[in-house]
Short mmCIF file of C-alpha atoms in Angstrom, two decimals:
data_model
loop_
_atom_site.label_atom_id
_atom_site.label_comp_id
_atom_site.label_asym_id
_atom_site.label_seq_id
_atom_site.Cartn_x
_atom_site.Cartn_y
_atom_site.Cartn_z
CA MET A 224 -17.10 24.15 -29.88
CA GLN A 225 -15.18 20.89 -29.86
CA THR A 226 -12.37 22.34 -27.77
CA TYR A 227 -14.54 23.73 -25.01
CA VAL A 228 -17.90 21.98 -24.90
CA PHE A 229 -16.85 18.36 -25.38
CA PRO A 230 -14.38 18.21 -22.50
CA MET A 231 -16.98 19.82 -20.27
CA LEU A 232 -19.57 17.32 -21.38
CA ILE A 233 -17.21 14.37 -20.94
CA LEU A 234 -15.94 15.30 -17.51
CA GLY A 235 -19.35 16.50 -16.39
CA GLY A 236 -20.87 13.26 -17.62
CA LEU A 237 -18.25 11.15 -15.90
CA GLY A 238 -18.65 13.12 -12.70
CA LEU A 239 -22.41 12.77 -12.86
CA PHE A 240 -22.14 9.05 -13.57
CA PHE A 241 -19.79 8.36 -10.66
CA GLY A 242 -21.73 10.72 -8.43
CA LEU A 243 -24.94 8.82 -9.14
CA LEU A 244 -23.10 5.52 -8.66
CA LEU A 245 -21.88 6.63 -5.25
CA ALA A 246 -25.26 8.04 -4.27
CA PHE A 247 -26.86 4.78 -5.33
CA GLY A 248 -24.16 2.80 -3.52
CA SER A 249 -24.60 4.74 -0.31
CA LYS A 250 -28.29 3.82 -0.41
CA ILE A 251 -27.55 0.12 -0.91
CA PHE A 252 -24.65 -0.05 1.50
CA HIS A 253 -26.26 2.23 4.01
CA VAL A 254 -25.07 1.60 7.56
CA ASP A 255 -26.97 3.20 10.38
CA LYS A 256 -24.55 5.34 12.27
CA ASP A 257 -25.50 7.00 15.50
CA GLU A 258 -24.64 10.69 15.33
CA ARG A 259 -23.78 10.57 19.01
CA LEU A 260 -20.74 8.43 18.11
CA ASP A 261 -18.73 11.39 16.80
CA LEU A 262 -19.72 13.47 19.81
CA ILE A 263 -18.51 10.75 22.15
CA ILE A 264 -15.22 10.35 20.29
CA ASP A 265 -14.72 14.11 20.60
CA ALA A 266 -15.39 13.98 24.32
CA LEU A 267 -12.82 11.25 24.92
CA PRO A 268 -9.14 12.20 25.32
CA GLY A 269 -8.10 10.59 22.03
CA ALA A 270 -4.88 9.14 23.45
CA ASN A 271 -5.88 5.63 22.24
CA CYS A 272 -3.98 4.23 25.21
CA GLY A 273 -6.28 1.24 25.77
CA GLY A 274 -6.52 1.91 29.51
CA CYS A 275 -10.26 1.26 29.40
CA GLY A 276 -9.75 -2.25 28.07
CA TYR A 277 -10.91 -1.42 24.54
CA SER A 278 -8.60 -1.14 21.56
CA GLY A 279 -8.86 2.63 21.37
CA CYS A 280 -11.05 5.65 21.95
CA ALA A 281 -13.30 4.85 18.97
CA ALA A 282 -13.85 1.29 20.22
CA LEU A 283 -14.78 2.60 23.66
CA ALA A 284 -17.15 5.11 22.08
CA ASN A 285 -18.89 2.24 20.32
CA ALA A 286 -19.12 0.28 23.55
CA VAL A 287 -20.52 3.28 25.42
CA LEU A 288 -23.07 3.78 22.68
CA SER A 289 -24.24 0.18 22.85
CA GLY A 290 -24.49 0.40 26.62
CA GLU A 291 -21.74 -2.17 27.02
CA ALA A 292 -19.40 0.23 28.81
CA ASN A 293 -20.15 2.78 31.44
CA VAL A 294 -19.86 6.51 30.73
CA ASN A 295 -17.07 6.71 33.30
CA ALA A 296 -15.10 3.87 31.71
CA CYS A 297 -12.27 6.14 30.56
CA PRO A 298 -9.63 6.31 33.29
CA VAL A 299 -7.66 9.01 31.51
CA GLY A 300 -10.50 11.47 30.94
CA GLY A 301 -11.76 10.91 34.47
CA ALA A 302 -14.66 12.93 35.80
CA LYS A 303 -14.46 15.48 33.01
CA SER A 304 -15.06 13.07 30.15
CA ALA A 305 -17.57 11.07 32.22
CA GLU A 306 -19.63 14.23 32.66
CA ARG A 307 -19.63 15.06 28.95
CA LEU A 308 -20.40 11.46 27.97
CA ALA A 309 -23.28 11.35 30.46
CA GLU A 310 -24.62 14.55 28.93
CA ILE A 311 -24.46 13.08 25.41
CA MET A 312 -25.97 9.76 26.45
CA GLY A 313 -28.60 11.41 28.64
CA VAL A 314 -27.69 9.53 31.78
CA LYS A 315 -26.31 10.64 35.10
CA ALA A 316 -22.62 10.11 35.71
CA GLU A 317 -21.72 8.26 38.85
CA PRO A 318 -18.99 9.92 40.83
CA THR A 319 -15.59 8.65 39.77
CA PHE A 320 -12.48 8.41 41.81
CA LYS A 321 -9.17 9.38 40.43
CA MET A 322 -7.25 6.18 39.96
CA ALA A 323 -3.49 5.83 39.93
CA ALA A 324 -0.93 3.08 39.66
CA HIS A 325 1.06 2.01 42.70
CA VAL A 326 4.19 -0.07 42.87
CA ASN A 327 3.88 -2.51 45.75
CA CYS A 328 7.55 -2.68 46.55
CA ARG A 329 10.04 -0.45 48.32
CA GLY A 330 12.96 -2.81 47.98
CA GLY A 331 15.43 -1.37 45.51
CA ILE A 332 18.55 -0.35 47.40
CA ASN A 333 17.09 -2.01 50.52
CA ALA A 334 17.01 -5.42 48.89
CA LYS A 335 19.94 -7.81 48.70
CA ARG A 336 21.26 -8.91 45.34
CA LYS A 337 22.15 -12.40 44.20
CA PHE A 338 24.56 -11.21 41.55
CA GLU A 339 25.48 -8.13 39.57
CA TYR A 340 23.30 -8.02 36.46
CA ASP A 341 25.05 -6.58 33.43
CA GLY A 342 22.67 -7.51 30.60
CA ILE A 343 19.94 -5.68 28.75
CA MET A 344 18.53 -2.94 30.95
CA ASP A 345 15.01 -4.29 30.86
CA CYS A 346 13.01 -5.97 33.62
CA VAL A 347 11.65 -8.76 31.44
CA ALA A 348 15.16 -9.69 30.26
CA ALA A 349 16.57 -9.43 33.79
CA SER A 350 13.81 -11.54 35.32
CA LYS A 351 14.52 -14.29 32.80
CA LEU A 352 18.09 -14.71 34.04
CA ALA A 353 18.09 -17.07 37.05
CA GLY A 354 14.89 -15.49 38.35
CA GLY A 355 16.33 -11.99 38.36
CA PRO A 356 19.28 -10.43 40.15
CA LEU A 357 17.37 -9.86 43.40
CA GLU A 358 17.29 -12.41 46.21
CA CYS A 359 13.61 -11.53 46.59
CA ALA A 360 11.46 -13.27 44.00
CA TYR A 361 8.73 -10.65 44.28
CA GLY A 362 10.62 -7.36 44.36
CA CYS A 363 10.87 -4.55 41.85
CA LEU A 364 13.90 -5.09 39.60
CA GLY A 365 14.26 -1.40 38.85
CA TYR A 366 15.30 -1.68 35.20
CA GLY A 367 12.40 0.46 34.11
CA SER A 368 10.18 -1.63 31.82
CA CYS A 369 7.28 0.31 33.32
CA VAL A 370 9.08 3.63 32.75
CA ALA A 371 9.44 2.78 29.07
CA ALA A 372 5.80 1.67 28.87
CA CYS A 373 4.34 4.80 30.46
CA PRO A 374 2.95 7.17 27.82
CA TYR A 375 2.55 10.00 30.37
CA ASP A 376 6.04 10.03 31.93
CA ALA A 377 4.50 9.41 35.34
CA ILE A 378 6.71 6.59 36.56
CA HIS A 379 10.42 6.78 37.37
CA ILE A 380 13.08 4.74 39.08
CA VAL A 381 13.89 6.24 42.47
CA ASN A 382 16.40 4.52 44.76
CA GLY A 383 16.30 1.42 42.57
CA VAL A 384 12.53 1.10 42.70
CA ALA A 385 9.80 2.27 40.35
CA GLU A 386 7.91 5.19 41.79
CA VAL A 387 4.62 6.53 40.42
CA ASN A 388 3.98 10.23 40.42
CA ALA A 389 0.25 10.05 41.15
CA ALA A 390 -0.40 13.56 39.84
CA ASP A 391 0.78 12.61 36.32
CA CYS A 392 -0.63 9.07 36.37
CA LYS A 393 -3.74 8.52 34.26
CA ALA A 394 -4.23 4.90 35.39
CA CYS A 395 -4.09 3.55 31.86
CA GLY A 396 -2.56 0.30 33.11
CA LYS A 397 0.35 0.10 30.62
CA CYS A 398 2.86 -0.30 33.45
CA VAL A 399 0.73 -3.00 35.08
CA ALA A 400 0.95 -5.01 31.87
CA ALA A 401 4.66 -4.28 31.37
CA CYS A 402 5.83 -5.40 34.81
CA PRO A 403 7.15 -9.00 34.73
CA ARG A 404 6.83 -9.19 38.52
CA HIS A 405 3.15 -8.14 38.50
CA ILE A 406 3.63 -5.82 41.43
CA ILE A 407 1.98 -2.71 40.03
CA SER A 408 -1.70 -2.27 40.71
CA ILE A 409 -4.28 0.38 39.92
CA VAL A 410 -5.75 1.80 43.09
CA LYS A 411 -7.87 4.71 44.19
CA ASP A 412 -6.00 7.94 44.60
CA PRO A 413 -5.63 9.60 47.01
CA LEU A 414 -5.47 6.44 48.94
CA ASP A 415 -4.95 6.64 52.66
CA VAL A 416 -2.52 3.84 53.31
CA PHE A 417 -1.05 1.04 51.29
CA VAL A 418 1.19 -1.94 51.85
CA SER A 419 4.35 -1.45 49.87
CA CYS A 420 5.50 -5.04 49.61
CA SER A 421 4.50 -8.02 47.49
CA SER A 422 6.58 -10.75 49.08
CA HIS A 423 4.94 -13.90 50.37
CA GLN A 424 8.21 -15.15 51.85
CA LYS A 425 8.37 -16.15 55.50
CA GLY A 426 9.46 -13.39 57.87
CA ALA A 427 12.72 -14.93 59.00
CA GLU A 428 13.92 -15.58 55.45
CA LEU A 429 12.78 -12.22 54.24
CA ARG A 430 14.68 -10.36 56.95
CA LYS A 431 17.93 -11.72 55.51
CA ILE A 432 17.33 -10.44 52.00
CA CYS A 433 15.38 -7.20 52.36
CA ASN A 434 15.52 -4.37 54.87
CA ILE A 435 11.95 -3.31 54.25
CA GLY A 436 9.73 -6.22 53.17
CA CYS A 437 6.60 -7.38 55.02
CA ILE A 438 7.44 -10.11 57.54
CA GLY A 439 3.81 -10.98 58.33
CA CYS A 440 4.08 -10.03 62.01
CA MET A 441 0.32 -9.44 62.26
CA LEU A 442 0.76 -6.23 64.29
CA CYS A 443 -1.27 -4.22 61.81
CA GLN A 444 -4.01 -6.83 61.70
CA ARG A 445 -4.31 -6.83 65.48
CA ASN A 446 -4.24 -3.08 65.80
CA CYS A 447 -6.67 -2.20 63.03
CA PRO A 448 -9.87 -0.88 64.65
CA THR A 449 -12.12 -1.85 61.74
CA GLY A 450 -10.56 -5.19 60.83
CA ALA A 451 -9.62 -3.95 57.40
CA ILE A 452 -6.17 -5.54 57.36
CA THR A 453 -5.61 -9.24 57.00
CA VAL A 454 -2.29 -11.02 56.77
CA THR A 455 -2.40 -13.95 54.39
CA ASP A 456 0.65 -15.87 53.22
CA ASN A 457 2.98 -13.61 55.19
CA LEU A 458 1.72 -10.47 53.49
CA ALA A 459 -0.63 -7.81 54.81
CA SER A 460 -3.43 -6.60 52.58
CA ILE A 461 -5.89 -3.79 53.15
CA ASP A 462 -9.61 -3.93 52.39
CA TYR A 463 -10.27 -0.36 51.28
CA ASP A 464 -14.02 -0.71 51.77
CA LYS A 465 -13.44 -1.08 55.50
CA CYS A 466 -10.40 1.20 55.88
CA ILE A 467 -11.18 4.49 57.60
CA GLY A 468 -7.69 5.91 57.17
CA CYS A 469 -6.94 6.25 60.89
CA GLY A 470 -3.24 5.65 60.33
CA LYS A 471 -2.91 3.17 63.19
CA CYS A 472 -1.22 0.58 61.01
CA VAL A 473 1.31 3.14 59.81
CA GLU A 474 2.29 3.72 63.44
CA VAL A 475 2.59 0.10 64.47
CA CYS A 476 4.32 -1.39 61.42
CA PRO A 477 7.82 -2.30 62.59
CA ARG A 478 9.16 -2.35 59.03
CA LYS A 479 7.54 1.00 58.18
CA LEU A 480 6.21 -0.39 54.95
CA ILE A 481 2.58 0.54 55.44
CA ILE A 482 2.76 4.11 54.34
CA ASP A 483 0.63 7.15 53.88
CA ALA A 484 -0.01 8.03 50.29
CA GLY A 485 1.05 11.52 51.33
CA GLU A 486 4.64 10.58 52.02
CA HIS A 487 5.50 8.48 49.05
CA VAL A 488 9.14 7.78 49.63
CA VAL A 489 10.06 6.11 52.90
CA LYS A 490 13.46 7.06 54.09
CA ILE A 491 15.35 4.09 55.37
CA ASP A 492 19.09 3.86 55.68
CA ALA A 493 20.51 1.37 53.29
CA GLU A 494 23.48 -0.28 54.80
CA MET B 261 -2.43 -12.18 -27.93
CA ASN B 262 -1.74 -15.59 -26.52
CA LEU B 263 -1.11 -17.06 -23.13
CA THR B 264 2.65 -16.46 -23.31
CA HIS B 265 2.02 -12.77 -23.75
CA TYR B 266 -0.17 -12.59 -20.64
CA PHE B 267 2.32 -14.65 -18.66
CA SER B 268 5.25 -12.45 -19.57
CA LEU B 269 3.09 -9.39 -18.86
CA SER B 270 2.27 -10.46 -15.34
CA LEU B 271 5.78 -11.74 -14.67
CA SER B 272 7.21 -8.42 -15.70
CA ALA B 273 4.72 -6.49 -13.54
CA ILE B 274 5.37 -8.66 -10.49
CA LEU B 275 9.12 -9.18 -10.61
CA ILE B 276 11.03 -7.55 -13.47
CA GLU B 277 9.32 -4.18 -13.32
CA ASN B 278 8.06 -4.26 -9.77
CA PHE B 279 6.15 -1.04 -9.11
CA ILE B 280 7.94 -0.24 -5.89
CA PHE B 281 11.45 -1.59 -6.32
CA VAL B 282 12.02 -0.82 -9.97
CA LYS B 283 9.55 1.90 -10.93
CA PHE B 284 9.58 3.57 -7.47
CA LEU B 285 5.84 4.17 -7.51
CA GLY B 286 3.69 4.08 -4.37
CA CYS B 287 6.56 4.59 -1.96
CA CYS B 288 4.39 6.43 0.59
CA PRO B 289 2.23 3.49 1.70
CA PHE B 290 5.28 1.27 1.18
CA PHE B 291 7.06 3.04 4.03
CA GLY B 292 3.95 4.07 5.95
CA VAL B 293 2.13 0.75 6.28
CA SER B 294 5.04 -1.66 6.43
CA LYS B 295 5.62 -1.84 10.16
CA LYS B 296 3.58 -5.02 10.58
CA THR B 297 3.10 -7.89 8.15
CA ASP B 298 -0.64 -8.15 8.85
CA THR B 299 -1.51 -4.57 7.99
CA ALA B 300 0.92 -4.67 5.06
CA LEU B 301 -0.93 -7.66 3.64
CA GLY B 302 -4.31 -5.96 4.13
CA MET B 303 -3.05 -2.85 2.40
CA GLY B 304 -1.62 -4.94 -0.44
CA VAL B 305 -4.91 -6.74 -1.01
CA ALA B 306 -6.87 -3.48 -1.00
CA VAL B 307 -4.43 -1.87 -3.45
CA THR B 308 -4.51 -4.93 -5.71
CA PHE B 309 -8.28 -4.76 -5.85
CA VAL B 310 -8.35 -1.04 -6.61
CA MET B 311 -5.61 -1.40 -9.25
CA THR B 312 -7.44 -4.22 -11.05
CA VAL B 313 -10.80 -2.47 -11.17
CA ALA B 314 -9.19 0.90 -11.94
CA SER B 315 -7.28 -0.65 -14.88
CA ALA B 316 -10.50 -2.07 -16.31
CA VAL B 317 -12.56 1.10 -15.92
CA THR B 318 -9.85 3.52 -17.07
CA ASN B 319 -9.18 1.34 -20.10
CA LEU B 320 -12.84 1.51 -21.10
CA ILE B 321 -12.99 5.26 -20.53
CA ASN B 322 -9.81 5.82 -22.50
CA THR B 323 -10.85 3.66 -25.44
CA TYR B 324 -14.47 4.66 -25.80
CA ILE B 325 -14.79 8.17 -24.34
CA LEU B 326 -11.49 10.04 -24.32
CA LYS B 327 -9.84 8.45 -27.39
CA GLU B 328 -6.96 10.43 -28.89
CA ASN B 329 -8.76 13.78 -29.05
CA PHE B 330 -8.98 14.33 -25.33
CA ALA B 331 -5.81 12.58 -24.21
CA TYR B 332 -4.89 15.61 -22.13
CA MET B 333 -7.84 14.92 -19.81
CA ARG B 334 -6.58 11.46 -18.87
CA THR B 335 -5.13 12.40 -15.50
CA VAL B 336 -8.27 14.22 -14.39
CA ALA B 337 -10.60 11.50 -15.57
CA PHE B 338 -8.47 8.71 -14.09
CA ILE B 339 -8.24 10.39 -10.72
CA LEU B 340 -12.02 10.77 -10.77
CA VAL B 341 -12.38 7.06 -11.44
CA ILE B 342 -9.90 6.02 -8.74
CA ALA B 343 -11.38 8.32 -6.10
CA SER B 344 -14.92 7.09 -6.80
CA LEU B 345 -13.76 3.48 -6.75
CA VAL B 346 -12.06 3.83 -3.41
CA GLN B 347 -15.11 5.58 -2.03
CA PHE B 348 -17.31 2.80 -3.34
CA ILE B 349 -15.09 0.06 -1.88
CA GLU B 350 -15.09 1.87 1.43
CA MET B 351 -18.89 1.83 1.55
CA PHE B 352 -18.98 -1.79 0.45
CA LEU B 353 -16.49 -2.87 3.12
CA MET B 354 -18.23 -0.86 5.83
CA LYS B 355 -21.45 -2.71 5.10
CA SER B 356 -20.26 -6.23 4.39
CA MET B 357 -16.87 -6.59 6.09
CA PRO B 358 -16.75 -4.19 9.05
CA SER B 359 -13.82 -6.00 10.66
CA LEU B 360 -11.59 -5.59 7.60
CA TYR B 361 -12.81 -1.99 7.31
CA ASP B 362 -11.72 -1.32 10.89
CA SER B 363 -8.32 -2.93 10.48
CA LEU B 364 -7.52 -0.98 7.30
CA GLY B 365 -8.64 2.25 8.95
CA ILE B 366 -7.16 5.40 7.46
CA TYR B 367 -5.16 3.52 4.80
CA LEU B 368 -8.26 2.70 2.81
CA PRO B 369 -9.05 6.31 1.77
CA LEU B 370 -5.31 6.87 1.35
CA ILE B 371 -5.26 4.47 -1.62
CA THR B 372 -6.81 7.34 -3.56
CA THR B 373 -3.54 9.23 -3.35
CA ASN B 374 -1.37 6.20 -4.04
CA CYS B 375 0.52 7.12 -7.20
CA ALA B 376 0.95 3.43 -8.12
CA VAL B 377 -2.78 3.26 -8.91
CA LEU B 378 -2.67 6.27 -11.21
CA GLY B 379 0.64 4.95 -12.52
CA VAL B 380 -0.85 1.63 -13.59
CA ALA B 381 -3.70 3.42 -15.40
CA ASN B 382 -1.27 5.68 -17.26
CA LEU B 383 1.10 2.84 -18.13
CA ASN B 384 -1.79 0.85 -19.58
CA VAL B 385 -2.45 3.72 -21.95
CA SER B 386 1.13 4.51 -22.87
CA ASN B 387 1.92 0.82 -23.48
CA GLY B 388 -1.21 0.53 -25.63
CA TYR B 389 -2.64 -2.47 -23.79
CA ASP B 390 -6.07 -3.78 -24.75
CA PHE B 391 -8.79 -4.45 -22.17
CA ILE B 392 -7.71 -7.93 -21.03
CA SER B 393 -4.02 -7.02 -20.98
CA SER B 394 -4.86 -3.93 -18.92
CA VAL B 395 -6.75 -5.94 -16.32
CA ILE B 396 -3.98 -8.53 -16.10
CA TYR B 397 -1.32 -5.85 -15.90
CA GLY B 398 -3.25 -4.01 -13.17
CA PHE B 399 -3.80 -7.18 -11.18
CA SER B 400 -0.16 -8.28 -11.50
CA ALA B 401 1.08 -4.83 -10.55
CA GLY B 402 -1.07 -5.10 -7.41
CA ILE B 403 0.37 -8.52 -6.65
CA GLY B 404 3.86 -7.07 -7.14
CA PHE B 405 2.99 -4.25 -4.75
CA THR B 406 1.69 -6.74 -2.18
CA LEU B 407 4.79 -8.90 -2.55
CA ALA B 408 7.07 -5.91 -2.07
CA ILE B 409 5.26 -4.45 0.92
CA VAL B 410 4.89 -7.80 2.71
CA LEU B 411 8.55 -8.69 2.11
CA PHE B 412 9.62 -5.30 3.36
CA ALA B 413 7.33 -5.52 6.41
CA SER B 414 8.87 -8.84 7.41
CA VAL B 415 12.34 -7.37 6.98
CA ARG B 416 11.34 -4.42 9.15
CA GLU B 417 9.96 -6.71 11.84
CA LYS B 418 13.34 -8.44 11.95
CA LEU B 419 15.11 -5.07 12.01
CA GLU B 420 13.60 -4.48 15.46
CA TYR B 421 16.11 -6.93 16.86
CA ALA B 422 19.01 -6.09 14.57
CA ASP B 423 22.19 -4.53 15.86
CA TYR B 424 22.84 -1.40 13.82
CA PRO B 425 24.31 2.00 14.73
CA LYS B 426 21.94 4.00 16.88
CA CYS B 427 21.87 6.99 14.54
CA PHE B 428 20.15 4.78 11.93
CA THR B 429 17.13 4.11 14.14
CA GLY B 430 13.76 4.41 12.39
CA PHE B 431 13.53 5.62 8.81
CA PRO B 432 17.24 5.67 7.92
CA ILE B 433 17.65 1.93 8.42
CA ALA B 434 14.30 1.31 6.70
CA LEU B 435 15.57 3.22 3.65
CA VAL B 436 18.81 1.23 3.64
CA ALA B 437 16.85 -2.02 3.84
CA ALA B 438 14.55 -0.87 1.04
CA SER B 439 17.49 -0.05 -1.21
CA LEU B 440 19.04 -3.47 -0.61
CA LEU B 441 15.72 -5.14 -1.47
CA SER B 442 15.52 -2.95 -4.54
CA ILE B 443 18.97 -4.06 -5.65
CA ALA B 444 17.89 -7.67 -5.16
CA PHE B 445 14.91 -7.05 -7.45
CA MET B 446 17.25 -5.59 -10.07
CA GLY B 447 18.49 -9.16 -10.46
CA PHE B 448 15.19 -10.07 -12.10
CA GLN B 449 16.13 -7.93 -15.10
CA GLY B 450 17.78 -11.06 -16.47
CA LEU B 451 14.35 -12.70 -16.78
CA LYS B 452 13.45 -10.46 -19.71
CA VAL B 453 13.50 -13.30 -22.23
CA PHE B 454 9.96 -13.37 -23.57
#
């Protein structure tokens, strides 16, 4: 009797006591939780990359639930997750474009160097040393801080310059944050044309230090049929709302730095 | 039981018989949550709280319900207490301190499986501590845990910039650092004067 019944009574009693305590506690400390939250978290990729601007997928799910963020806010999930989120939230998803990162520099082996850098192979470290080893103050240093930051292995150093593989890129923006030169931007993909230079240096000076940089010759601005290109501070920029993708600027650019997204790598002899 | 007794009790739990460095209890969260000082501190505070309350409740259960007859049921009963406590704290934090709840994340429910908490409950019994001594011992053990994990987290943050052989990257160097800290804590053995 004592050997079998008492232990059962004691443990059963303890279990009952704590069970009641927890049941009681869950009533007192009840927090209203929307059941759609778990559904939304399931529909998101779960990479917790922070590309949406929130601290993780769960934080975005909360924001979507409160109406703070749009259902298509996740750049990684893209149209697929937007569709499922819209279904859960009972709204219609607006069409999303695939976004991708682009490095606005084609310097690399085309750019002249001030000195041979032999320090830590990291762009932030390199840029701290006398403004970086490149003569150009805007160009890609090519030490791969963005490569290390990319969680999807979508960015690599090709010919001394970071190159995004748009097919792998999920537009999470990690590389944008990692780049000390601030020359990576998130743009629509496929994008018809883009200016692959970030230098605001005057044309004559720039010619001396880079074989490929934008010299601000205004040819593209003059030849654009829709007025989508403007040259400000010696650098051409394209207004993608106006751009019709005619390719005129690609033809006229004497430096061949306005390029089709189709042909990512421009082949220029480095001498 | 006078003040000196309580002082020596807490001193021994914090330094001389530190749960992590001397007794080697609770090593899982010690290595798992010690990458950043902030989270380490949060974890330490949560563990301290659970240890203190668990010491009090398990002491009462052991003295008034289990006694000597059912000593073999201690582990089961203590685990029940600890699990319920953690669950209760989780609900409490979710309601009243959602920001702390979010920052602790998965580590909060993981306190349930932290052997240092069960260890402190068992040590209270085997050392024959009364109620007040148990609570003080539990609280001091938690402080010792917090001290250890925060110290180790700050060492690990510095390790990021240290120059050590590449093959030691990650856990190997963390284990080496932990053993050195542990050796340092062995020096407190000399404090055993009370």
